[in-house]
Amino acid sequence: MNDLLLSAGKNPLIKKILTEVGVPTPVALKRQSGALSEIPLKDQRLAFVTASGKTSEAVLTALAEAGANIYCEHGVAKEIEAHLVAFGRQIRRLATLEEKETLDALVFDGSAIQDIASLESVYEFFHEHLRRLATNGRVVIIATTPANGDLTYVRALEGFMRSLAKEIGARGATANLIIRADAADDALLGPLAFFLSRAACYVTGQVLPLAANAQKPKEILRAQSLKGKVALVTGAARGIGAEIAQALALEGAHVVCLDRSQEGEALAATARKIDSHIFYQDLSEASAAEKISAYFTTKFKGCDIVVHNAGITLDKTLKNMPVESWRRVMDINLRAPMTITRRMVADKSLNAFARVVCLSSIAGVAGNFGQTNYAASKAALRGFVAATAPELAKSGSTINAVAPGFIETKMTASIPFFTREVGRRLNNLGQGGQPQDVAQVVAFLTQPAAYAVNGQTLRICGGSLLGA
Ligand code: NAD
């Protein structure tokens, strides 16, 4: 569905006129096109500052390997500098920047913050350097849960980040917080590179805690990271599911596209584009989980990625909602993901180091008028992934959910104009997301590099004010 304000904003003259009459136009988001590259941060100019003044060699090196040129507040050890220069990247002091020079990303590691005095370092850094953040820029703040479990200053960084995300959203820029517990540097790198990349363009104002002691996969590739993996995407005939199937295939996975037989034509169209297998199955059938599990055991050597995307809405206010609408929504949105996951774990048709992703919704965070059934099913998925994560972690596997906000799909196009306009604008970025924004976040969660993200729900909502 065309977003008139977004289109108008692309014309400098119209944008100027609209701004003068007090109608702000959203900034067109820069999106990732095609598969992830070996150097996803190519030529990004990135400031990296830590509250302690000590910089982690592993993190700096990984950022440089991913393509970034790095600006630090203090000098770095000569060996680190030599290493980065060997990668053909620049490492400079922030103080050497010219007045008008901009930065693509500001990364602040607040792990060393332990009191109100040291908390001021986050104010100082962003107060000084935020003006340099480019349009479509990225802010990532890193926090560490202290050994004594006292989250006072982690929460302070969270409140700071959420407010900053609102202040920079009009520039198409995002801010997010990673909480690393005692997760090793290696576990941080995947999520950090993701938040800095274009793949995360519609994720802002979010907190992503990393699991401590997560099992690291043997090989972590940046490009073609899903090569050799077998993936199941349910509801792949159209919409977000079709985009997810394509995104996984682009990263090298062999995808099995599942949908109902009545969606045959659309499903075949998705499958043809990516050379995938087709699996006709109505997920409301009681035998669905058993059939799916058996399929992966007999046809493949198990399944590595499951994306529970299929979902339905049957909206009515509670007093007018027939029990059939309640039951059908539960059957497809909740019972199917739960029983399929459990069956595949029990049958061992879910391989070690597997990735499971459930499609929740902002309605499952904030609730929505006329959607008591849908919101209950989508909120339950958040609970399900949190409850199931410890069991999957034993085999190096993860299970997470994503909660999309207002996404420009056929479903949202059918909402009446004024309601649609309100829904679309009520977020930090002032616009709706695209199905590919959801697909790329799902693709990130399926990557080996996301091995320490487990039991979480990541919102893809442009920092929606709903349920914030
Ligand atoms: P969609 O209606 O366009 O596609 C859903 C797919 O699921 C269809 O291909 C449909 O045939 C399939 N499906 C439905 N019932 C099925 C069944 N019984 N068995 C097998 N397949 C079945 O939906 P979408 O907008 O692409 O949404 C995809 C997912 O994202 C859903 O879970 C939805 O709740 C969630 N979501 C969407 C939005 C949005 O803005 N579109 C926002 C938040 C969450």
Coordinates of C-alpha atoms and ligand atoms in Angstrom, one line a residue:
M1 CA 0.0 0.0 0.0
N2 CA 1.5 3.3 -1.0
D3 CA 2.4 5.6 1.9
L4 CA 1.7 9.1 0.4
L5 CA 3.7 11.0 3.0
L6 CA 6.7 8.7 2.5
S7 CA 6.6 9.2 -1.2
A8 CA 6.1 12.9 -0.9
G9 CA 9.2 13.1 1.4
K10 CA 11.4 11.8 -1.4
N11 CA 10.8 15.0 -3.4
P12 CA 12.9 17.7 -1.8
L13 CA 10.5 20.5 -2.9
I14 CA 7.3 18.8 -1.6
K15 CA 9.1 17.8 1.6
K16 CA 10.1 21.5 2.2
I17 CA 6.5 22.7 1.6
L18 CA 5.1 20.0 3.9
T19 CA 7.6 20.8 6.6
E20 CA 6.8 24.5 6.4
V21 CA 3.1 23.8 6.9
G22 CA 3.9 21.6 9.9
V23 CA 3.5 18.1 8.3
P24 CA 6.7 16.1 9.0
T25 CA 7.5 13.6 6.3
P26 CA 9.2 10.3 7.3
V27 CA 12.7 9.5 6.1
A28 CA 12.9 6.6 3.6
L29 CA 14.6 3.7 5.4
K30 CA 17.7 2.2 3.8
R31 CA 17.0 -1.5 3.5
Q32 CA 19.2 -4.4 2.9
S33 CA 18.8 -5.8 -0.6
G34 CA 19.9 -9.4 -1.4
A35 CA 21.8 -11.7 0.8
L36 CA 24.0 -10.8 3.7
S37 CA 27.5 -9.9 2.6
E38 CA 30.8 -11.1 4.0
I39 CA 31.3 -7.4 4.9
P40 CA 27.9 -6.2 6.1
L41 CA 29.3 -3.0 7.6
K42 CA 31.3 -2.0 4.6
D43 CA 32.7 1.5 4.9
Q44 CA 30.5 2.4 7.9
R45 CA 32.0 5.1 10.0
L46 CA 31.4 3.9 13.5
A47 CA 32.3 5.5 16.9
F48 CA 33.0 2.9 19.6
V49 CA 33.3 4.1 23.1
T50 CA 33.3 2.3 26.4
A51 CA 32.4 3.7 29.8
S52 CA 35.6 2.2 31.3
G53 CA 37.9 3.6 28.6
K54 CA 39.0 0.0 27.9
T55 CA 38.2 -1.4 24.5
S56 CA 37.7 -5.0 23.7
E57 CA 40.1 -6.2 21.1
A58 CA 37.8 -9.0 20.0
V59 CA 34.9 -6.6 19.4
L60 CA 36.9 -4.0 17.6
T61 CA 38.5 -6.6 15.4
A62 CA 35.2 -8.2 14.5
L63 CA 33.7 -4.8 13.6
A64 CA 36.7 -4.0 11.4
E65 CA 36.4 -7.5 9.8
A66 CA 32.8 -6.7 9.1
G67 CA 33.9 -3.6 7.2
A68 CA 33.7 -0.7 9.6
N69 CA 36.1 2.1 10.1
I70 CA 36.3 2.9 13.8
Y71 CA 36.6 6.1 15.8
C72 CA 37.5 5.8 19.5
E73 CA 37.6 8.3 22.3
H74 CA 41.0 7.2 23.5
G75 CA 43.8 5.5 21.6
V76 CA 43.8 1.8 21.3
A77 CA 46.8 -0.5 21.9
K78 CA 49.3 -0.5 19.0
E79 CA 48.7 -4.2 18.3
I80 CA 45.0 -3.6 17.9
E81 CA 45.6 -0.7 15.6
A82 CA 48.1 -2.7 13.5
H83 CA 45.5 -5.5 13.2
L84 CA 42.7 -3.2 12.1
V85 CA 44.9 -1.4 9.6
A86 CA 45.9 -4.8 8.2
F87 CA 42.2 -5.3 7.4
G88 CA 42.4 -2.1 5.4
R89 CA 40.2 -0.2 7.9
Q90 CA 40.9 3.1 9.6
I91 CA 41.0 3.6 13.3
R92 CA 41.0 7.2 14.4
R93 CA 40.5 9.3 17.5
L94 CA 37.0 10.9 17.7
A95 CA 38.7 14.2 18.4
T96 CA 40.3 14.2 15.0
L97 CA 36.8 14.4 13.3
E98 CA 36.2 17.7 11.4
E99 CA 33.2 19.8 12.6
K100 CA 30.9 18.6 9.8
E101 CA 32.0 15.0 9.6
T102 CA 29.2 12.5 10.2
L103 CA 29.1 9.0 11.6
D104 CA 27.0 6.0 10.6
A105 CA 26.8 4.5 14.0
L106 CA 27.5 5.3 17.7
V107 CA 28.3 2.3 19.8
F108 CA 28.5 2.8 23.6
D109 CA 29.6 0.0 25.9
G110 CA 28.2 0.9 29.3
S111 CA 29.2 -2.4 30.9
A112 CA 31.5 -0.7 33.4
I113 CA 28.7 1.7 34.7
Q114 CA 28.2 1.0 38.4
D115 CA 27.0 4.2 40.0
I116 CA 25.3 7.5 39.3
A117 CA 28.7 9.2 38.7
S118 CA 29.8 6.7 36.0
L119 CA 26.3 6.8 34.5
E120 CA 27.1 10.3 33.4
S121 CA 29.5 9.0 30.8
V122 CA 26.5 7.9 28.6
Y123 CA 25.1 11.4 28.8
E124 CA 28.5 12.9 28.0
F125 CA 29.2 10.7 25.0
F126 CA 25.8 11.1 23.3
H127 CA 25.5 14.8 24.3
E128 CA 28.8 15.5 22.5
H129 CA 28.5 13.2 19.4
L130 CA 24.8 12.6 18.7
R131 CA 24.8 15.6 16.3
R132 CA 27.2 13.6 14.1
L133 CA 24.8 10.7 13.6
A134 CA 23.9 10.4 9.9
T135 CA 20.3 9.9 8.5
N136 CA 19.4 6.2 8.9
G137 CA 22.2 6.0 11.5
R138 CA 22.5 3.4 14.3
V139 CA 22.9 3.7 18.0
V140 CA 23.7 0.5 19.9
I141 CA 24.3 0.5 23.7
I142 CA 25.8 -2.5 25.4
A143 CA 25.1 -3.3 29.1
T144 CA 26.2 -6.1 31.3
T145 CA 24.2 -7.7 34.1
P146 CA 26.5 -7.4 37.2
A147 CA 27.3 -10.6 39.1
N148 CA 25.2 -9.4 42.0
G149 CA 22.1 -9.2 39.7
D150 CA 21.5 -5.5 40.5
L151 CA 19.9 -4.1 37.4
T152 CA 19.7 -0.5 38.5
Y153 CA 22.1 0.9 35.9
V154 CA 21.1 -1.6 33.2
R155 CA 17.6 -0.1 33.5
A156 CA 19.0 3.4 33.4
L157 CA 20.6 2.6 30.1
E158 CA 17.4 1.1 28.9
G159 CA 15.4 4.2 29.7
F160 CA 18.1 6.3 28.1
M161 CA 18.1 4.2 24.9
R162 CA 14.3 4.2 24.6
S163 CA 14.1 8.0 24.9
L164 CA 17.0 8.4 22.5
A165 CA 15.3 6.1 20.0
K166 CA 12.3 8.5 20.0
E167 CA 14.5 11.6 19.6
I168 CA 16.4 10.2 16.5
G169 CA 13.5 8.3 14.8
A170 CA 12.5 11.2 12.6
R171 CA 15.9 10.9 11.0
G172 CA 15.2 7.2 10.2
A173 CA 17.8 6.3 12.8
T174 CA 17.5 3.5 15.4
A175 CA 18.7 2.8 18.9
N176 CA 18.8 -0.5 20.7
L177 CA 20.3 -2.1 23.8
I178 CA 22.1 -5.4 24.1
I179 CA 22.4 -6.9 27.6
R180 CA 25.2 -9.4 27.7
A181 CA 25.1 -11.0 31.1
D182 CA 28.4 -12.8 31.2
A183 CA 28.1 -13.8 27.6
A184 CA 31.4 -13.9 25.8
D185 CA 32.5 -11.4 23.2
D186 CA 31.8 -13.9 20.5
A187 CA 28.1 -14.1 21.5
L188 CA 27.9 -10.3 21.3
L189 CA 29.2 -10.0 17.8
G190 CA 26.3 -11.4 15.8
P191 CA 23.6 -9.3 17.6
L192 CA 25.8 -6.2 17.4
A193 CA 26.5 -6.5 13.7
F194 CA 22.8 -7.1 13.2
F195 CA 21.6 -4.0 15.0
L196 CA 24.2 -2.0 13.0
S197 CA 23.1 -3.4 9.7
R198 CA 20.3 -2.4 7.3
A199 CA 18.5 -5.7 8.1
A200 CA 17.5 -4.1 11.4
C201 CA 16.1 -0.9 9.9
Y202 CA 12.6 -1.3 11.5
V203 CA 13.9 -2.5 14.9
T204 CA 14.3 0.4 17.4
G205 CA 13.8 1.1 21.1
Q206 CA 14.4 -2.6 21.8
V207 CA 16.3 -4.5 24.5
L208 CA 17.9 -7.8 23.6
P209 CA 19.3 -9.8 26.5
L210 CA 21.9 -12.5 25.6
A211 CA 22.0 -15.9 27.4
A212 CA 25.1 -16.7 29.4
N213 CA 26.9 -19.9 28.6
A214 CA 25.1 -20.5 25.3
Q215 CA 26.6 -23.2 23.2
K216 CA 28.6 -21.8 20.3
P217 CA 28.2 -23.5 17.0
K218 CA 31.3 -24.9 15.4
E219 CA 31.2 -22.6 12.4
I220 CA 29.8 -19.0 12.3
L221 CA 29.8 -17.6 8.8
R222 CA 28.6 -14.1 7.9
A223 CA 27.7 -14.8 4.3
Q224 CA 25.7 -17.9 3.3
S225 CA 25.5 -18.7 7.0
L226 CA 22.5 -21.1 6.4
K227 CA 24.2 -23.2 3.7
G228 CA 23.4 -26.9 4.2
K229 CA 20.5 -26.2 6.6
V230 CA 17.0 -27.4 6.1
A231 CA 14.2 -25.0 7.0
L232 CA 10.4 -25.2 7.4
V233 CA 8.4 -22.1 7.0
T234 CA 4.6 -22.4 7.7
G235 CA 2.1 -20.1 5.9
A236 CA 4.7 -19.6 3.2
A237 CA 2.2 -19.0 0.3
R238 CA 2.0 -15.3 0.7
G239 CA 2.7 -12.2 2.8
I240 CA 5.4 -12.3 5.5
G241 CA 5.8 -16.1 5.2
A242 CA 6.8 -15.9 1.5
E243 CA 9.3 -13.2 2.3
I244 CA 10.8 -15.3 5.2
A245 CA 11.1 -18.3 2.9
Q246 CA 13.0 -16.1 0.4
A247 CA 15.2 -14.6 3.0
L248 CA 16.3 -18.0 4.4
A249 CA 16.9 -19.3 0.9
L250 CA 19.1 -16.3 0.1
E251 CA 21.3 -17.1 3.1
G252 CA 21.7 -20.6 1.7
A253 CA 19.0 -22.7 3.4
H254 CA 17.0 -25.4 1.7
V255 CA 13.4 -24.3 2.5
V256 CA 10.3 -26.4 2.8
C257 CA 7.3 -24.1 2.2
L258 CA 4.1 -25.3 4.0
D259 CA 0.6 -24.0 3.5
R260 CA -3.0 -25.2 3.0
S261 CA -3.7 -27.0 -0.3
Q262 CA -6.2 -24.3 -1.3
E263 CA -3.2 -21.9 -1.5
G264 CA -1.6 -24.2 -4.0
E265 CA -0.9 -21.6 -6.8
A266 CA 0.5 -19.0 -4.5
L267 CA 2.6 -21.6 -2.6
A268 CA 4.0 -23.0 -5.9
A269 CA 4.9 -19.4 -7.0
T270 CA 6.9 -18.9 -3.7
A271 CA 8.5 -22.3 -4.0
R272 CA 9.5 -21.8 -7.7
K273 CA 11.3 -18.6 -6.9
I274 CA 13.6 -20.3 -4.4
D275 CA 13.7 -23.9 -5.7
S276 CA 12.2 -25.2 -2.5
H277 CA 10.0 -28.2 -1.5
I278 CA 6.2 -27.8 -1.1
F279 CA 4.3 -29.3 1.8
Y280 CA 0.5 -29.1 1.8
Q281 CA -0.8 -29.2 5.3
D282 CA -3.7 -27.6 7.2
L283 CA -2.2 -26.8 10.6
S284 CA -5.6 -27.1 12.3
E285 CA -5.6 -30.8 11.7
A286 CA -4.9 -32.8 14.8
S287 CA -2.3 -35.0 13.0
A288 CA -0.3 -32.0 11.6
A289 CA 2.6 -32.2 14.1
E290 CA 3.1 -36.0 13.6
K291 CA 3.0 -35.7 9.8
I292 CA 5.5 -32.8 9.7
S293 CA 7.9 -34.5 12.1
A294 CA 7.8 -37.7 10.1
Y295 CA 8.4 -35.8 6.8
F296 CA 11.7 -34.3 8.0
T297 CA 12.9 -37.6 9.4
T298 CA 12.2 -39.6 6.3
K299 CA 12.9 -37.0 3.6
F300 CA 15.8 -35.1 5.2
K301 CA 18.2 -35.8 8.0
G302 CA 16.0 -33.8 10.3
C303 CA 15.2 -30.1 10.3
D304 CA 17.5 -27.2 11.4
I305 CA 15.1 -24.2 11.2
V306 CA 11.4 -23.9 11.9
V307 CA 9.5 -20.7 11.4
H308 CA 6.0 -20.8 12.8
N309 CA 4.6 -18.0 10.6
A310 CA 1.1 -19.2 9.7
G311 CA -1.5 -17.2 11.6
I312 CA -5.1 -16.0 11.3
T313 CA -7.3 -13.3 12.7
L314 CA -11.0 -13.7 13.5
D315 CA -11.8 -10.4 15.1
K316 CA -14.9 -9.5 17.1
T317 CA -15.4 -7.8 20.4
L318 CA -15.5 -10.3 23.1
K319 CA -19.3 -10.2 23.7
N320 CA -19.9 -10.9 20.0
M321 CA -17.1 -13.5 19.6
P322 CA -18.4 -17.1 18.9
V323 CA -16.5 -19.8 20.6
E324 CA -15.5 -21.2 17.2
S325 CA -13.5 -18.1 16.5
W326 CA -11.7 -18.4 19.8
R327 CA -10.9 -22.1 19.2
R328 CA -9.8 -21.7 15.5
V329 CA -7.4 -18.8 16.4
M330 CA -5.9 -20.9 19.2
D331 CA -5.6 -24.0 17.0
I332 CA -3.6 -22.3 14.3
N333 CA -1.8 -19.5 16.1
L334 CA -0.9 -21.3 19.3
R335 CA -1.6 -25.1 19.4
A336 CA 0.2 -25.7 16.0
P337 CA 3.5 -24.0 17.0
M338 CA 3.5 -25.7 20.4
T339 CA 2.6 -29.2 19.2
I340 CA 4.9 -29.1 16.2
T341 CA 7.9 -27.9 18.3
R342 CA 7.3 -30.4 21.0
R343 CA 6.7 -33.3 18.6
M344 CA 9.9 -32.5 16.7
V345 CA 11.9 -32.3 19.9
A346 CA 10.5 -35.6 21.1
D347 CA 11.1 -37.3 17.8
K348 CA 14.5 -35.8 17.4
S349 CA 13.5 -34.5 13.9
L350 CA 14.7 -31.1 15.2
N351 CA 18.5 -31.2 14.8
A352 CA 21.0 -30.0 17.4
F353 CA 21.8 -26.3 17.0
A354 CA 18.3 -25.8 15.6
R355 CA 16.6 -22.4 15.4
V356 CA 12.9 -22.0 16.0
V357 CA 11.1 -18.7 15.5
C358 CA 7.5 -17.9 16.3
L359 CA 5.5 -15.0 14.8
S360 CA 4.0 -13.2 17.6
S361 CA 2.5 -9.7 17.2
I362 CA 2.4 -6.2 18.8
A363 CA -1.2 -7.2 19.6
G364 CA 0.4 -9.9 21.8
V365 CA 2.3 -7.1 23.7
A366 CA -0.2 -4.2 23.8
G367 CA -3.5 -6.0 23.2
N368 CA -6.0 -4.7 20.5
F369 CA -9.6 -3.8 20.4
G370 CA -11.6 -6.7 19.0
Q371 CA -8.7 -9.1 19.1
T372 CA -8.9 -10.8 22.5
N373 CA -8.5 -14.2 20.9
Y374 CA -5.6 -13.2 18.6
A375 CA -3.8 -11.2 21.3
A376 CA -4.1 -14.1 23.8
S377 CA -2.6 -16.5 21.2
K378 CA 0.2 -14.1 20.2
A379 CA 1.1 -13.2 23.8
A380 CA 1.1 -16.9 24.7
L381 CA 3.8 -17.5 22.1
R382 CA 6.0 -15.1 24.0
G383 CA 5.5 -17.2 27.1
F384 CA 6.0 -20.4 25.1
V385 CA 9.4 -19.4 23.7
A386 CA 10.6 -18.2 27.2
A387 CA 9.5 -21.5 28.7
T388 CA 10.9 -23.8 26.0
A389 CA 14.3 -22.0 25.6
P390 CA 16.1 -23.8 28.5
E391 CA 15.2 -27.2 27.1
L392 CA 16.4 -26.4 23.5
A393 CA 19.6 -24.8 24.9
K394 CA 20.7 -28.3 26.0
S395 CA 21.3 -29.2 22.3
G396 CA 22.7 -25.7 21.4
S397 CA 19.3 -24.8 19.9
T398 CA 17.3 -21.6 20.4
I399 CA 13.6 -20.6 20.2
N400 CA 12.6 -17.0 19.9
A401 CA 9.6 -14.9 18.8
V402 CA 9.3 -11.7 16.7
A403 CA 6.5 -9.3 17.3
P404 CA 5.8 -7.2 14.1
G405 CA 4.0 -3.9 14.5
F406 CA 2.3 -2.2 11.6
I407 CA 3.6 -4.0 8.5
E408 CA 2.5 -2.9 5.0
T409 CA 0.7 -6.0 3.8
K410 CA -2.7 -6.8 2.2
M411 CA -4.0 -7.2 5.7
T412 CA -3.1 -3.6 6.8
A413 CA -4.1 -2.2 3.4
S414 CA -7.7 -3.2 4.1
I415 CA -7.9 -1.1 7.3
P416 CA -10.0 2.1 6.8
F417 CA -7.8 5.1 5.8
F418 CA -7.8 7.1 9.0
T419 CA -7.3 4.1 11.3
R420 CA -4.5 3.0 9.0
E421 CA -2.8 6.4 9.0
V422 CA -2.8 6.4 12.8
G423 CA -1.5 2.9 13.0
R424 CA 1.2 3.6 10.5
R425 CA 2.5 6.8 12.1
L426 CA 2.4 5.9 15.8
N427 CA 6.0 4.9 16.0
N428 CA 9.4 6.5 16.2
L429 CA 10.1 6.2 12.5
G430 CA 6.6 7.6 11.5
Q431 CA 6.0 4.8 8.9
G432 CA 5.0 1.2 8.5
G433 CA 7.4 -1.6 8.1
Q434 CA 7.8 -3.9 5.1
P435 CA 7.4 -7.7 5.1
Q436 CA 11.1 -8.0 4.2
D437 CA 11.9 -6.1 7.5
V438 CA 10.3 -8.9 9.4
A439 CA 11.9 -11.6 7.2
Q440 CA 15.4 -10.2 7.8
V441 CA 15.0 -10.2 11.5
V442 CA 13.7 -13.8 11.4
A443 CA 16.7 -14.6 9.2
F444 CA 19.1 -13.1 11.8
L445 CA 17.5 -15.2 14.6
T446 CA 18.1 -18.4 12.5
Q447 CA 21.8 -17.7 12.0
P448 CA 24.5 -19.5 13.9
A449 CA 25.8 -16.0 15.0
A450 CA 22.5 -15.5 17.0
Y451 CA 23.4 -18.5 19.3
A452 CA 23.1 -16.5 22.5
V453 CA 19.6 -15.1 21.7
N454 CA 17.2 -17.6 23.3
G455 CA 13.7 -17.3 24.8
Q456 CA 13.4 -13.7 23.6
T457 CA 10.7 -11.7 21.8
L458 CA 12.1 -9.1 19.5
R459 CA 9.7 -6.4 18.3
I460 CA 9.8 -5.2 14.7
C461 CA 7.6 -2.2 15.1
G462 CA 9.7 1.0 14.4
G463 CA 9.5 1.6 18.2
S464 CA 5.7 1.6 18.2
L465 CA 4.2 3.7 21.0
L466 CA 1.7 0.8 21.5
G467 CA 2.7 -1.5 24.3
A468 CA 5.9 0.5 24.8
Ligands
NAD1 P1 -1.3 -13.7 5.7 O1 -2.7 -13.9 6.0 O2 -1.0 -12.8 4.5 O3 -0.6 -15.1 5.5 C1 -0.8 -16.1 6.4 C2 -0.5 -17.5 5.8 O4 -0.8 -18.5 6.7 C3 -1.3 -17.7 4.5 O5 -0.5 -18.1 3.4 C4 -2.3 -18.8 5.0 O6 -2.8 -19.6 3.9 C5 -1.5 -19.5 6.0 N1 -2.4 -20.2 6.9 C6 -3.5 -19.8 7.6 N2 -4.1 -20.8 8.2 C7 -3.4 -21.9 7.9 C8 -3.6 -23.3 8.3 N3 -4.6 -23.7 9.0 N4 -2.7 -24.2 7.8 C9 -1.6 -23.8 7.1 N5 -1.4 -22.5 6.7 C10 -2.3 -21.6 7.1 O7 -0.6 -13.1 7.0 P2 0.7 -12.2 7.2 O8 0.2 -10.8 7.3 O9 1.7 -12.5 6.2 O10 1.2 -12.6 8.6 C11 2.1 -13.7 8.9 C12 2.3 -13.9 10.4 O11 2.7 -12.6 11.0 C13 1.0 -14.2 11.1 O12 1.3 -15.2 12.1 C14 0.5 -12.9 11.7 O13 -0.3 -13.1 12.8 C15 1.8 -12.2 12.0 N6 1.7 -10.8 12.0 C16 1.4 -10.0 10.9 C17 1.4 -8.6 11.0 C18 1.0 -7.8 9.8 O14 1.1 -6.5 9.9 N7 0.8 -8.3 8.6 C19 1.6 -8.0 12.2 C20 1.9 -8.8 13.3 C21 2.0 -10.2 13.2

